[in-house]
Amino acid sequence: MRRSILSALRAHLGRLIAACLAIVLGVGFGTLALTAHASASNGVDETIGAQFRGVDTVVYPENAEVTPADLAKLQKLPQADSVVTLTSAYLTASFPDLVRPAGLGIDALYDTTRIAGPGTSSGRLPTATNEIALPAKLAAKHQVSVGQTLRINAYTGKSWNVTVVGLLDDKNTVGPASAVATPAALKIFEPDAFIRAVALAAKPGVDQQTLATAAQGVVSGDLKVYTGQAWIDHEVKGFTNGIDVLGGVLGMFALIALFVACLVIGNTFTIVIAQRTREMALLRCVGASRKQVFSSVLAEASVVGAVASAIGVVFGVALSALVLALAREFDWGLPPVSLHLDLWSLLLPFALGTVATIAAAVVPARRATKVSPLAALRPETAPAAASKAGVVRLVLGFLLLAGGGLLLATGASSHQVLIGVAGGVLSFLGILATGSLLVPALIRLLGALPARGGGVPARIAVANAVRNPRRTAATTSALLIGVTLISLTCVGIASVRRTFDVSMDGQYPVDLKVAAYDEKMPAGAEQQLRDIKGITQVVPVSQVRVKAGSEEVPVTGIDQAAAGSVIHNPSLAAQLTPGSALVDSQTLKMLGVEDGSQVTVVAGGQKLTLTAHRAGGLDPITITTADLKKLSATAPTTGFWLASDPKADGSAVIEAVEQSIPTVKDLSVDGGLAERSSYTKVFDVLLIVGVGLLGVSVLIALVGVGNTLSLSVLERTRENALLRAMGLTRRQLRSMLAVESLLMALVAAGLGIALGLIYGWTGTSALMGGQTIDGSVEYAVPVSLLLIIAAVAAVAGLLASVLPARRAAKVAPAGALATE
């Protein structure tokens, strides 16, 4: 049998190439996911480990403060060789490129004899109280160099001039880096500086656990004590939570890609073994047992799986190295990470790929052994969907559809994500189980148009596409999974984003509110704000302080006609009319006023009665400019409400606004733009990653479509030759195969998009229904993205038919008719 297996592999190698390609892509993608995750985690481990080199114990004030008594006891520990206090202060610095000071964290230097400390990339560490060292990246951002004088400011109003004597080497720093100064300087800047931790180094012969136990015995019980390694693990976990989440997402998509690859492999082996039925029958006739035939098929699958998985692992490692090199080359804001390989990242994808290939070949192998030798020597007929097994499969499929649909509806209505996920899985399994009935019916429906106008080749293409329902369903199922997941991702993210936008409009109706404290805005302030890139609307507002009952509150006036251009909540903008006041919930409670009742405000002897409407996210009381003039005819412009371009970089816009209007001493900038832009970035990244990664599964599925078409061309060699002999041209034969492939791709795309809409909407309802204030969910249809998905599937289906069609057209009719 060994010779038979090797000869079979050589003889049918061309037919197995597409299956090998599917395995290579699936395994390669899994290797890329695991290797990238391992490299990122290892990079963080090494970086944080270097930052805390020499630390044997850390006392951390998790829920308490480190007191002078705690410090004194720790310094007297006989097991400790060095005890350093990690102290930080938070001030502001007047950088030369900024109009107003920006926040700056400063750490106190400490004895680095035993415990690692900060190093410099240029200059030196400070030694005097008027010296400071800045992180190199921060200095480069604000164009500060060694020797330059910088003014730092405390929140108490005091300020000092310090000289920048060095730039800290922060190229490998994980998280934001702080400046450093001497302990004496920090005591001057902020006498009550925050002690973020106490680090201890053990004396020779004392292990970390012994020192940690001794430290725990002398400090307050509310302080947390870690060994040095446990502290590094704690810090790594804090930084790698995002990496772990990303690793989980990558792993999930890798499993999806591998699952799609399994479908392609299983379909390929089914067709190849069906084509070799006579060959296996001859083996049975000359004495091979069922077990030997079954073992030979699994042995072939093992060889194919092992070789293709090994190539996939190498491919994935190469891609990982390329991605990490690009990250270092283009400075994506990440610490430099080198390629790190571990056995788990290499062996797991290899084992999964090999096992998946063998598992995919089990069912075809069992089917081959059930055919008797004499029956197998006869021509094979297409399996009927109405067979006993087919009927049971269809009944089971419809039951899964019904049960899954019920769970989907329950999860969406009760906002239970796990129930919704279970419903989605069950209903999709039902779709796959009923595919032999559903897919051919959709192909007939879709193929009615080309069958009428495309002539004989189109009618034959439709007939060929539905000739073997089970094979057609298996072929389209791989592409169906990919399209469904991509559509689900696009629809889900679009719906979540829209729901979030509506929720944000309720909580933060205005992108940015700019105000001045105790001074009016200069004449050119509005134009300065309009000139900022990313700002689309600027509306001036005025403010006066009024008496409402026994309380004094600020009242903001805004032009009624322009308010709708900066207030994103249309209902709030519509309520802003003369005689009405938009009052936030806290002010309503403070004044003892109900929503919709009357509130009277008094300013400078002028009295005004208004109807109060509850409004969140605005100023305490907001009225029209016309009403404000009744209270104060000369109220100056004290601020502006801004609207921004949704595509603009929110953080850059906020930074530009904060540094605008230099003649105003204290400028207040707040609003929902910061939170909105941060979530928008997350949505954009999720969409890019989701579509990009799921595209791999679509690529694998299209390989399966092309593979199935190629093998069916081999099966129909004599049939195609007969058509050629009866007058079918090469061009008509190619168009016939193109229509067949296109129909399968379009049915898979259409069904996948429909399922993606259902799953995306129900998933959004389950996920977001319990997160919004009123439980409402907004649904979205990303029409352009869905059309692109359908177009890509159609084009890819046509491309998948090119090579099989060329191969079929090259065969001479007379030679093909002689093929047995």
mmCIF file with all atom_site columns, C-alpha atoms in Angstrom, residues 332-478:
data_model
loop_
_atom_site.group_PDB
_atom_site.id
_atom_site.type_symbol
_atom_site.label_atom_id
_atom_site.label_alt_id
_atom_site.label_comp_id
_atom_site.label_asym_id
_atom_site.label_entity_id
_atom_site.label_seq_id
_atom_site.pdbx_PDB_ins_code
_atom_site.Cartn_x
_atom_site.Cartn_y
_atom_site.Cartn_z
_atom_site.occupancy
_atom_site.B_iso_or_equiv
_atom_site.pdbx_formal_charge
_atom_site.auth_seq_id
_atom_site.auth_comp_id
_atom_site.auth_asym_id
_atom_site.auth_atom_id
_atom_site.pdbx_PDB_model_num
ATOM 1   C CA . TRP A 1 332 ? 3.748   53.365 14.205  1.00 0.00 ? 332 TRP A CA 1
ATOM 2   C CA . GLY A 1 333 ? 4.051   54.654 17.781  1.00 0.00 ? 333 GLY A CA 1
ATOM 3   C CA . LEU A 1 334 ? 4.883   51.206 19.180  1.00 0.00 ? 334 LEU A CA 1
ATOM 4   C CA . PRO A 1 335 ? 8.037   50.180 21.044  1.00 0.00 ? 335 PRO A CA 1
ATOM 5   C CA . PRO A 1 336 ? 10.442  48.306 18.746  1.00 0.00 ? 336 PRO A CA 1
ATOM 6   C CA . VAL A 1 337 ? 9.505   44.623 18.834  1.00 0.00 ? 337 VAL A CA 1
ATOM 7   C CA . SER A 1 338 ? 11.748  41.909 17.453  1.00 0.00 ? 338 SER A CA 1
ATOM 8   C CA . LEU A 1 339 ? 10.536  38.579 16.111  1.00 0.00 ? 339 LEU A CA 1
ATOM 9   C CA . HIS A 1 340 ? 10.061  36.053 18.905  1.00 0.00 ? 340 HIS A CA 1
ATOM 10  C CA . LEU A 1 341 ? 9.361   32.416 18.116  1.00 0.00 ? 341 LEU A CA 1
ATOM 11  C CA . ASP A 1 342 ? 8.165   29.860 20.625  1.00 0.00 ? 342 ASP A CA 1
ATOM 12  C CA . LEU A 1 343 ? 7.128   26.240 20.216  1.00 0.00 ? 343 LEU A CA 1
ATOM 13  C CA . TRP A 1 344 ? 3.465   27.068 20.892  1.00 0.00 ? 344 TRP A CA 1
ATOM 14  C CA . SER A 1 345 ? 3.330   29.564 18.005  1.00 0.00 ? 345 SER A CA 1
ATOM 15  C CA . LEU A 1 346 ? 4.892   27.065 15.588  1.00 0.00 ? 346 LEU A CA 1
ATOM 16  C CA . LEU A 1 347 ? 3.622   23.664 16.663  1.00 0.00 ? 347 LEU A CA 1
ATOM 17  C CA . LEU A 1 348 ? -0.025  24.589 17.310  1.00 0.00 ? 348 LEU A CA 1
ATOM 18  C CA . PRO A 1 349 ? -0.778  25.875 13.760  1.00 0.00 ? 349 PRO A CA 1
ATOM 19  C CA . PHE A 1 350 ? 1.167   22.940 12.280  1.00 0.00 ? 350 PHE A CA 1
ATOM 20  C CA . ALA A 1 351 ? -0.746  20.406 14.386  1.00 0.00 ? 351 ALA A CA 1
ATOM 21  C CA . LEU A 1 352 ? -4.117  22.079 13.707  1.00 0.00 ? 352 LEU A CA 1
ATOM 22  C CA . GLY A 1 353 ? -3.462  22.181 9.967   1.00 0.00 ? 353 GLY A CA 1
ATOM 23  C CA . THR A 1 354 ? -2.419  18.535 9.824   1.00 0.00 ? 354 THR A CA 1
ATOM 24  C CA . VAL A 1 355 ? -5.265  17.299 12.041  1.00 0.00 ? 355 VAL A CA 1
ATOM 25  C CA . ALA A 1 356 ? -7.788  19.447 10.146  1.00 0.00 ? 356 ALA A CA 1
ATOM 26  C CA . THR A 1 357 ? -6.677  17.931 6.832   1.00 0.00 ? 357 THR A CA 1
ATOM 27  C CA . ILE A 1 358 ? -6.955  14.390 8.170   1.00 0.00 ? 358 ILE A CA 1
ATOM 28  C CA . ALA A 1 359 ? -10.360 15.152 9.711   1.00 0.00 ? 359 ALA A CA 1
ATOM 29  C CA . ALA A 1 360 ? -11.578 16.649 6.439   1.00 0.00 ? 360 ALA A CA 1
ATOM 30  C CA . ALA A 1 361 ? -10.612 13.447 4.616   1.00 0.00 ? 361 ALA A CA 1
ATOM 31  C CA . VAL A 1 362 ? -12.367 11.055 7.025   1.00 0.00 ? 362 VAL A CA 1
ATOM 32  C CA . VAL A 1 363 ? -15.877 11.357 5.576   1.00 0.00 ? 363 VAL A CA 1
ATOM 33  C CA . PRO A 1 364 ? -14.761 10.988 1.900   1.00 0.00 ? 364 PRO A CA 1
ATOM 34  C CA . ALA A 1 365 ? -12.583 8.022  2.906   1.00 0.00 ? 365 ALA A CA 1
ATOM 35  C CA . ARG A 1 366 ? -15.466 6.295  4.688   1.00 0.00 ? 366 ARG A CA 1
ATOM 36  C CA . ARG A 1 367 ? -17.732 6.924  1.693   1.00 0.00 ? 367 ARG A CA 1
ATOM 37  C CA . ALA A 1 368 ? -15.149 5.337  -0.618  1.00 0.00 ? 368 ALA A CA 1
ATOM 38  C CA . THR A 1 369 ? -14.904 2.160  1.481   1.00 0.00 ? 369 THR A CA 1
ATOM 39  C CA . LYS A 1 370 ? -18.683 1.642  1.547   1.00 0.00 ? 370 LYS A CA 1
ATOM 40  C CA . VAL A 1 371 ? -18.882 1.096  -2.219  1.00 0.00 ? 371 VAL A CA 1
ATOM 41  C CA . SER A 1 372 ? -18.559 -2.531 -3.276  1.00 0.00 ? 372 SER A CA 1
ATOM 42  C CA . PRO A 1 373 ? -15.804 -3.329 -5.808  1.00 0.00 ? 373 PRO A CA 1
ATOM 43  C CA . LEU A 1 374 ? -18.184 -4.327 -8.610  1.00 0.00 ? 374 LEU A CA 1
ATOM 44  C CA . ALA A 1 375 ? -20.501 -1.336 -8.042  1.00 0.00 ? 375 ALA A CA 1
ATOM 45  C CA . ALA A 1 376 ? -17.549 1.017  -7.948  1.00 0.00 ? 376 ALA A CA 1
ATOM 46  C CA . LEU A 1 377 ? -16.459 -0.167 -11.397 1.00 0.00 ? 377 LEU A CA 1
ATOM 47  C CA . ARG A 1 378 ? -19.682 1.274  -12.820 1.00 0.00 ? 378 ARG A CA 1
ATOM 48  C CA . PRO A 1 379 ? -20.060 5.009  -13.584 1.00 0.00 ? 379 PRO A CA 1
ATOM 49  C CA . GLU A 1 380 ? -20.938 7.040  -10.460 1.00 0.00 ? 380 GLU A CA 1
ATOM 50  C CA . THR A 1 381 ? -24.218 8.882  -10.316 1.00 0.00 ? 381 THR A CA 1
ATOM 51  C CA . ALA A 1 382 ? -24.693 12.135 -8.510  1.00 0.00 ? 382 ALA A CA 1
ATOM 52  C CA . PRO A 1 383 ? -25.963 11.708 -4.935  1.00 0.00 ? 383 PRO A CA 1
ATOM 53  C CA . ALA A 1 384 ? -29.614 12.548 -4.558  1.00 0.00 ? 384 ALA A CA 1
ATOM 54  C CA . ALA A 1 385 ? -30.736 15.141 -2.019  1.00 0.00 ? 385 ALA A CA 1
ATOM 55  C CA . ALA A 1 386 ? -33.893 13.131 -1.536  1.00 0.00 ? 386 ALA A CA 1
ATOM 56  C CA . SER A 1 387 ? -32.021 10.116 -0.173  1.00 0.00 ? 387 SER A CA 1
ATOM 57  C CA . LYS A 1 388 ? -32.673 8.991  3.369   1.00 0.00 ? 388 LYS A CA 1
ATOM 58  C CA . ALA A 1 389 ? -29.514 10.681 4.635   1.00 0.00 ? 389 ALA A CA 1
ATOM 59  C CA . GLY A 1 390 ? -30.378 13.799 2.673   1.00 0.00 ? 390 GLY A CA 1
ATOM 60  C CA . VAL A 1 391 ? -33.877 14.009 4.149   1.00 0.00 ? 391 VAL A CA 1
ATOM 61  C CA . VAL A 1 392 ? -32.575 13.581 7.713   1.00 0.00 ? 392 VAL A CA 1
ATOM 62  C CA . ARG A 1 393 ? -29.986 16.285 7.063   1.00 0.00 ? 393 ARG A CA 1
ATOM 63  C CA . LEU A 1 394 ? -32.635 18.684 5.737   1.00 0.00 ? 394 LEU A CA 1
ATOM 64  C CA . VAL A 1 395 ? -34.993 18.048 8.657   1.00 0.00 ? 395 VAL A CA 1
ATOM 65  C CA . LEU A 1 396 ? -32.147 18.607 11.115  1.00 0.00 ? 396 LEU A CA 1
ATOM 66  C CA . GLY A 1 397 ? -31.180 21.767 9.241   1.00 0.00 ? 397 GLY A CA 1
ATOM 67  C CA . PHE A 1 398 ? -34.668 23.240 9.444   1.00 0.00 ? 398 PHE A CA 1
ATOM 68  C CA . LEU A 1 399 ? -34.841 22.423 13.156  1.00 0.00 ? 399 LEU A CA 1
ATOM 69  C CA . LEU A 1 400 ? -31.518 24.191 13.701  1.00 0.00 ? 400 LEU A CA 1
ATOM 70  C CA . LEU A 1 401 ? -32.776 27.175 11.699  1.00 0.00 ? 401 LEU A CA 1
ATOM 71  C CA . ALA A 1 402 ? -35.934 27.437 13.776  1.00 0.00 ? 402 ALA A CA 1
ATOM 72  C CA . GLY A 1 403 ? -34.157 26.998 17.103  1.00 0.00 ? 403 GLY A CA 1
ATOM 73  C CA . GLY A 1 404 ? -31.347 29.364 16.157  1.00 0.00 ? 404 GLY A CA 1
ATOM 74  C CA . GLY A 1 405 ? -33.797 32.001 14.919  1.00 0.00 ? 405 GLY A CA 1
ATOM 75  C CA . LEU A 1 406 ? -35.698 31.810 18.201  1.00 0.00 ? 406 LEU A CA 1
ATOM 76  C CA . LEU A 1 407 ? -32.486 32.216 20.209  1.00 0.00 ? 407 LEU A CA 1
ATOM 77  C CA . LEU A 1 408 ? -31.438 35.141 17.987  1.00 0.00 ? 408 LEU A CA 1
ATOM 78  C CA . ALA A 1 409 ? -34.717 36.920 18.647  1.00 0.00 ? 409 ALA A CA 1
ATOM 79  C CA . THR A 1 410 ? -34.482 36.172 22.374  1.00 0.00 ? 410 THR A CA 1
ATOM 80  C CA . GLY A 1 411 ? -30.899 37.446 22.594  1.00 0.00 ? 411 GLY A CA 1
ATOM 81  C CA . ALA A 1 412 ? -31.773 40.645 20.707  1.00 0.00 ? 412 ALA A CA 1
ATOM 82  C CA . SER A 1 413 ? -34.862 41.396 22.788  1.00 0.00 ? 413 SER A CA 1
ATOM 83  C CA . SER A 1 414 ? -33.328 40.514 26.171  1.00 0.00 ? 414 SER A CA 1
ATOM 84  C CA . HIS A 1 415 ? -29.900 42.023 25.313  1.00 0.00 ? 415 HIS A CA 1
ATOM 85  C CA . GLN A 1 416 ? -28.089 38.753 26.099  1.00 0.00 ? 416 GLN A CA 1
ATOM 86  C CA . VAL A 1 417 ? -24.984 38.435 23.938  1.00 0.00 ? 417 VAL A CA 1
ATOM 87  C CA . LEU A 1 418 ? -24.265 34.761 24.702  1.00 0.00 ? 418 LEU A CA 1
ATOM 88  C CA . ILE A 1 419 ? -27.818 33.739 23.790  1.00 0.00 ? 419 ILE A CA 1
ATOM 89  C CA . GLY A 1 420 ? -27.534 35.720 20.564  1.00 0.00 ? 420 GLY A CA 1
ATOM 90  C CA . VAL A 1 421 ? -24.195 34.102 19.705  1.00 0.00 ? 421 VAL A CA 1
ATOM 91  C CA . ALA A 1 422 ? -25.648 30.637 20.340  1.00 0.00 ? 422 ALA A CA 1
ATOM 92  C CA . GLY A 1 423 ? -28.609 31.502 18.098  1.00 0.00 ? 423 GLY A CA 1
ATOM 93  C CA . GLY A 1 424 ? -26.301 32.734 15.363  1.00 0.00 ? 424 GLY A CA 1
ATOM 94  C CA . VAL A 1 425 ? -24.179 29.580 15.440  1.00 0.00 ? 425 VAL A CA 1
ATOM 95  C CA . LEU A 1 426 ? -27.179 27.236 15.433  1.00 0.00 ? 426 LEU A CA 1
ATOM 96  C CA . SER A 1 427 ? -29.012 29.104 12.665  1.00 0.00 ? 427 SER A CA 1
ATOM 97  C CA . PHE A 1 428 ? -25.873 29.216 10.520  1.00 0.00 ? 428 PHE A CA 1
ATOM 98  C CA . LEU A 1 429 ? -25.353 25.483 10.992  1.00 0.00 ? 429 LEU A CA 1
ATOM 99  C CA . GLY A 1 430 ? -28.953 25.124 9.843   1.00 0.00 ? 430 GLY A CA 1
ATOM 100 C CA . ILE A 1 431 ? -28.158 27.157 6.711   1.00 0.00 ? 431 ILE A CA 1
ATOM 101 C CA . LEU A 1 432 ? -25.177 24.883 5.988   1.00 0.00 ? 432 LEU A CA 1
ATOM 102 C CA . ALA A 1 433 ? -27.251 21.745 6.601   1.00 0.00 ? 433 ALA A CA 1
ATOM 103 C CA . THR A 1 434 ? -30.023 22.903 4.239   1.00 0.00 ? 434 THR A CA 1
ATOM 104 C CA . GLY A 1 435 ? -27.541 24.176 1.682   1.00 0.00 ? 435 GLY A CA 1
ATOM 105 C CA . SER A 1 436 ? -28.111 21.228 -0.686  1.00 0.00 ? 436 SER A CA 1
ATOM 106 C CA . LEU A 1 437 ? -31.719 22.406 -1.035  1.00 0.00 ? 437 LEU A CA 1
ATOM 107 C CA . LEU A 1 438 ? -31.322 26.167 -0.591  1.00 0.00 ? 438 LEU A CA 1
ATOM 108 C CA . VAL A 1 439 ? -28.277 26.888 -2.777  1.00 0.00 ? 439 VAL A CA 1
ATOM 109 C CA . PRO A 1 440 ? -29.459 25.068 -5.945  1.00 0.00 ? 440 PRO A CA 1
ATOM 110 C CA . ALA A 1 441 ? -32.859 26.766 -5.628  1.00 0.00 ? 441 ALA A CA 1
ATOM 111 C CA . LEU A 1 442 ? -31.188 30.187 -5.421  1.00 0.00 ? 442 LEU A CA 1
ATOM 112 C CA . ILE A 1 443 ? -28.915 29.330 -8.358  1.00 0.00 ? 443 ILE A CA 1
ATOM 113 C CA . ARG A 1 444 ? -31.938 28.364 -10.468 1.00 0.00 ? 444 ARG A CA 1
ATOM 114 C CA . LEU A 1 445 ? -33.653 31.600 -9.477  1.00 0.00 ? 445 LEU A CA 1
ATOM 115 C CA . LEU A 1 446 ? -30.613 33.740 -10.174 1.00 0.00 ? 446 LEU A CA 1
ATOM 116 C CA . GLY A 1 447 ? -29.730 31.773 -13.301 1.00 0.00 ? 447 GLY A CA 1
ATOM 117 C CA . ALA A 1 448 ? -33.112 32.337 -14.907 1.00 0.00 ? 448 ALA A CA 1
ATOM 118 C CA . LEU A 1 449 ? -31.963 35.632 -16.419 1.00 0.00 ? 449 LEU A CA 1
ATOM 119 C CA . PRO A 1 450 ? -28.716 34.424 -18.059 1.00 0.00 ? 450 PRO A CA 1
ATOM 120 C CA . ALA A 1 451 ? -30.456 31.178 -19.098 1.00 0.00 ? 451 ALA A CA 1
ATOM 121 C CA . ARG A 1 452 ? -32.985 33.220 -21.097 1.00 0.00 ? 452 ARG A CA 1
ATOM 122 C CA . GLY A 1 453 ? -30.614 35.693 -22.689 1.00 0.00 ? 453 GLY A CA 1
ATOM 123 C CA . GLY A 1 454 ? -27.322 33.796 -22.693 1.00 0.00 ? 454 GLY A CA 1
ATOM 124 C CA . GLY A 1 455 ? -28.234 30.986 -25.067 1.00 0.00 ? 455 GLY A CA 1
ATOM 125 C CA . VAL A 1 456 ? -27.253 27.348 -24.809 1.00 0.00 ? 456 VAL A CA 1
ATOM 126 C CA . PRO A 1 457 ? -23.961 27.859 -22.874 1.00 0.00 ? 457 PRO A CA 1
ATOM 127 C CA . ALA A 1 458 ? -25.754 29.780 -20.105 1.00 0.00 ? 458 ALA A CA 1
ATOM 128 C CA . ARG A 1 459 ? -28.506 27.146 -19.811 1.00 0.00 ? 459 ARG A CA 1
ATOM 129 C CA . ILE A 1 460 ? -25.894 24.383 -19.586 1.00 0.00 ? 460 ILE A CA 1
ATOM 130 C CA . ALA A 1 461 ? -24.001 26.408 -16.966 1.00 0.00 ? 461 ALA A CA 1
ATOM 131 C CA . VAL A 1 462 ? -27.110 26.649 -14.785 1.00 0.00 ? 462 VAL A CA 1
ATOM 132 C CA . ALA A 1 463 ? -27.756 22.929 -15.182 1.00 0.00 ? 463 ALA A CA 1
ATOM 133 C CA . ASN A 1 464 ? -24.138 22.075 -14.327 1.00 0.00 ? 464 ASN A CA 1
ATOM 134 C CA . ALA A 1 465 ? -24.225 24.324 -11.252 1.00 0.00 ? 465 ALA A CA 1
ATOM 135 C CA . VAL A 1 466 ? -27.177 22.417 -9.766  1.00 0.00 ? 466 VAL A CA 1
ATOM 136 C CA . ARG A 1 467 ? -26.310 18.953 -11.061 1.00 0.00 ? 467 ARG A CA 1
ATOM 137 C CA . ASN A 1 468 ? -24.704 17.866 -7.793  1.00 0.00 ? 468 ASN A CA 1
ATOM 138 C CA . PRO A 1 469 ? -26.537 19.808 -5.045  1.00 0.00 ? 469 PRO A CA 1
ATOM 139 C CA . ARG A 1 470 ? -24.358 18.576 -2.204  1.00 0.00 ? 470 ARG A CA 1
ATOM 140 C CA . ARG A 1 471 ? -21.115 19.503 -3.943  1.00 0.00 ? 471 ARG A CA 1
ATOM 141 C CA . THR A 1 472 ? -22.474 22.900 -4.999  1.00 0.00 ? 472 THR A CA 1
ATOM 142 C CA . ALA A 1 473 ? -23.590 23.581 -1.431  1.00 0.00 ? 473 ALA A CA 1
ATOM 143 C CA . ALA A 1 474 ? -20.190 22.554 -0.067  1.00 0.00 ? 474 ALA A CA 1
ATOM 144 C CA . THR A 1 475 ? -18.405 24.745 -2.611  1.00 0.00 ? 475 THR A CA 1
ATOM 145 C CA . THR A 1 476 ? -20.469 27.838 -1.841  1.00 0.00 ? 476 THR A CA 1
ATOM 146 C CA . SER A 1 477 ? -20.449 27.243 1.943   1.00 0.00 ? 477 SER A CA 1
ATOM 147 C CA . ALA A 1 478 ? -16.793 28.215 2.253   1.00 0.00 ? 478 ALA A CA 1
#
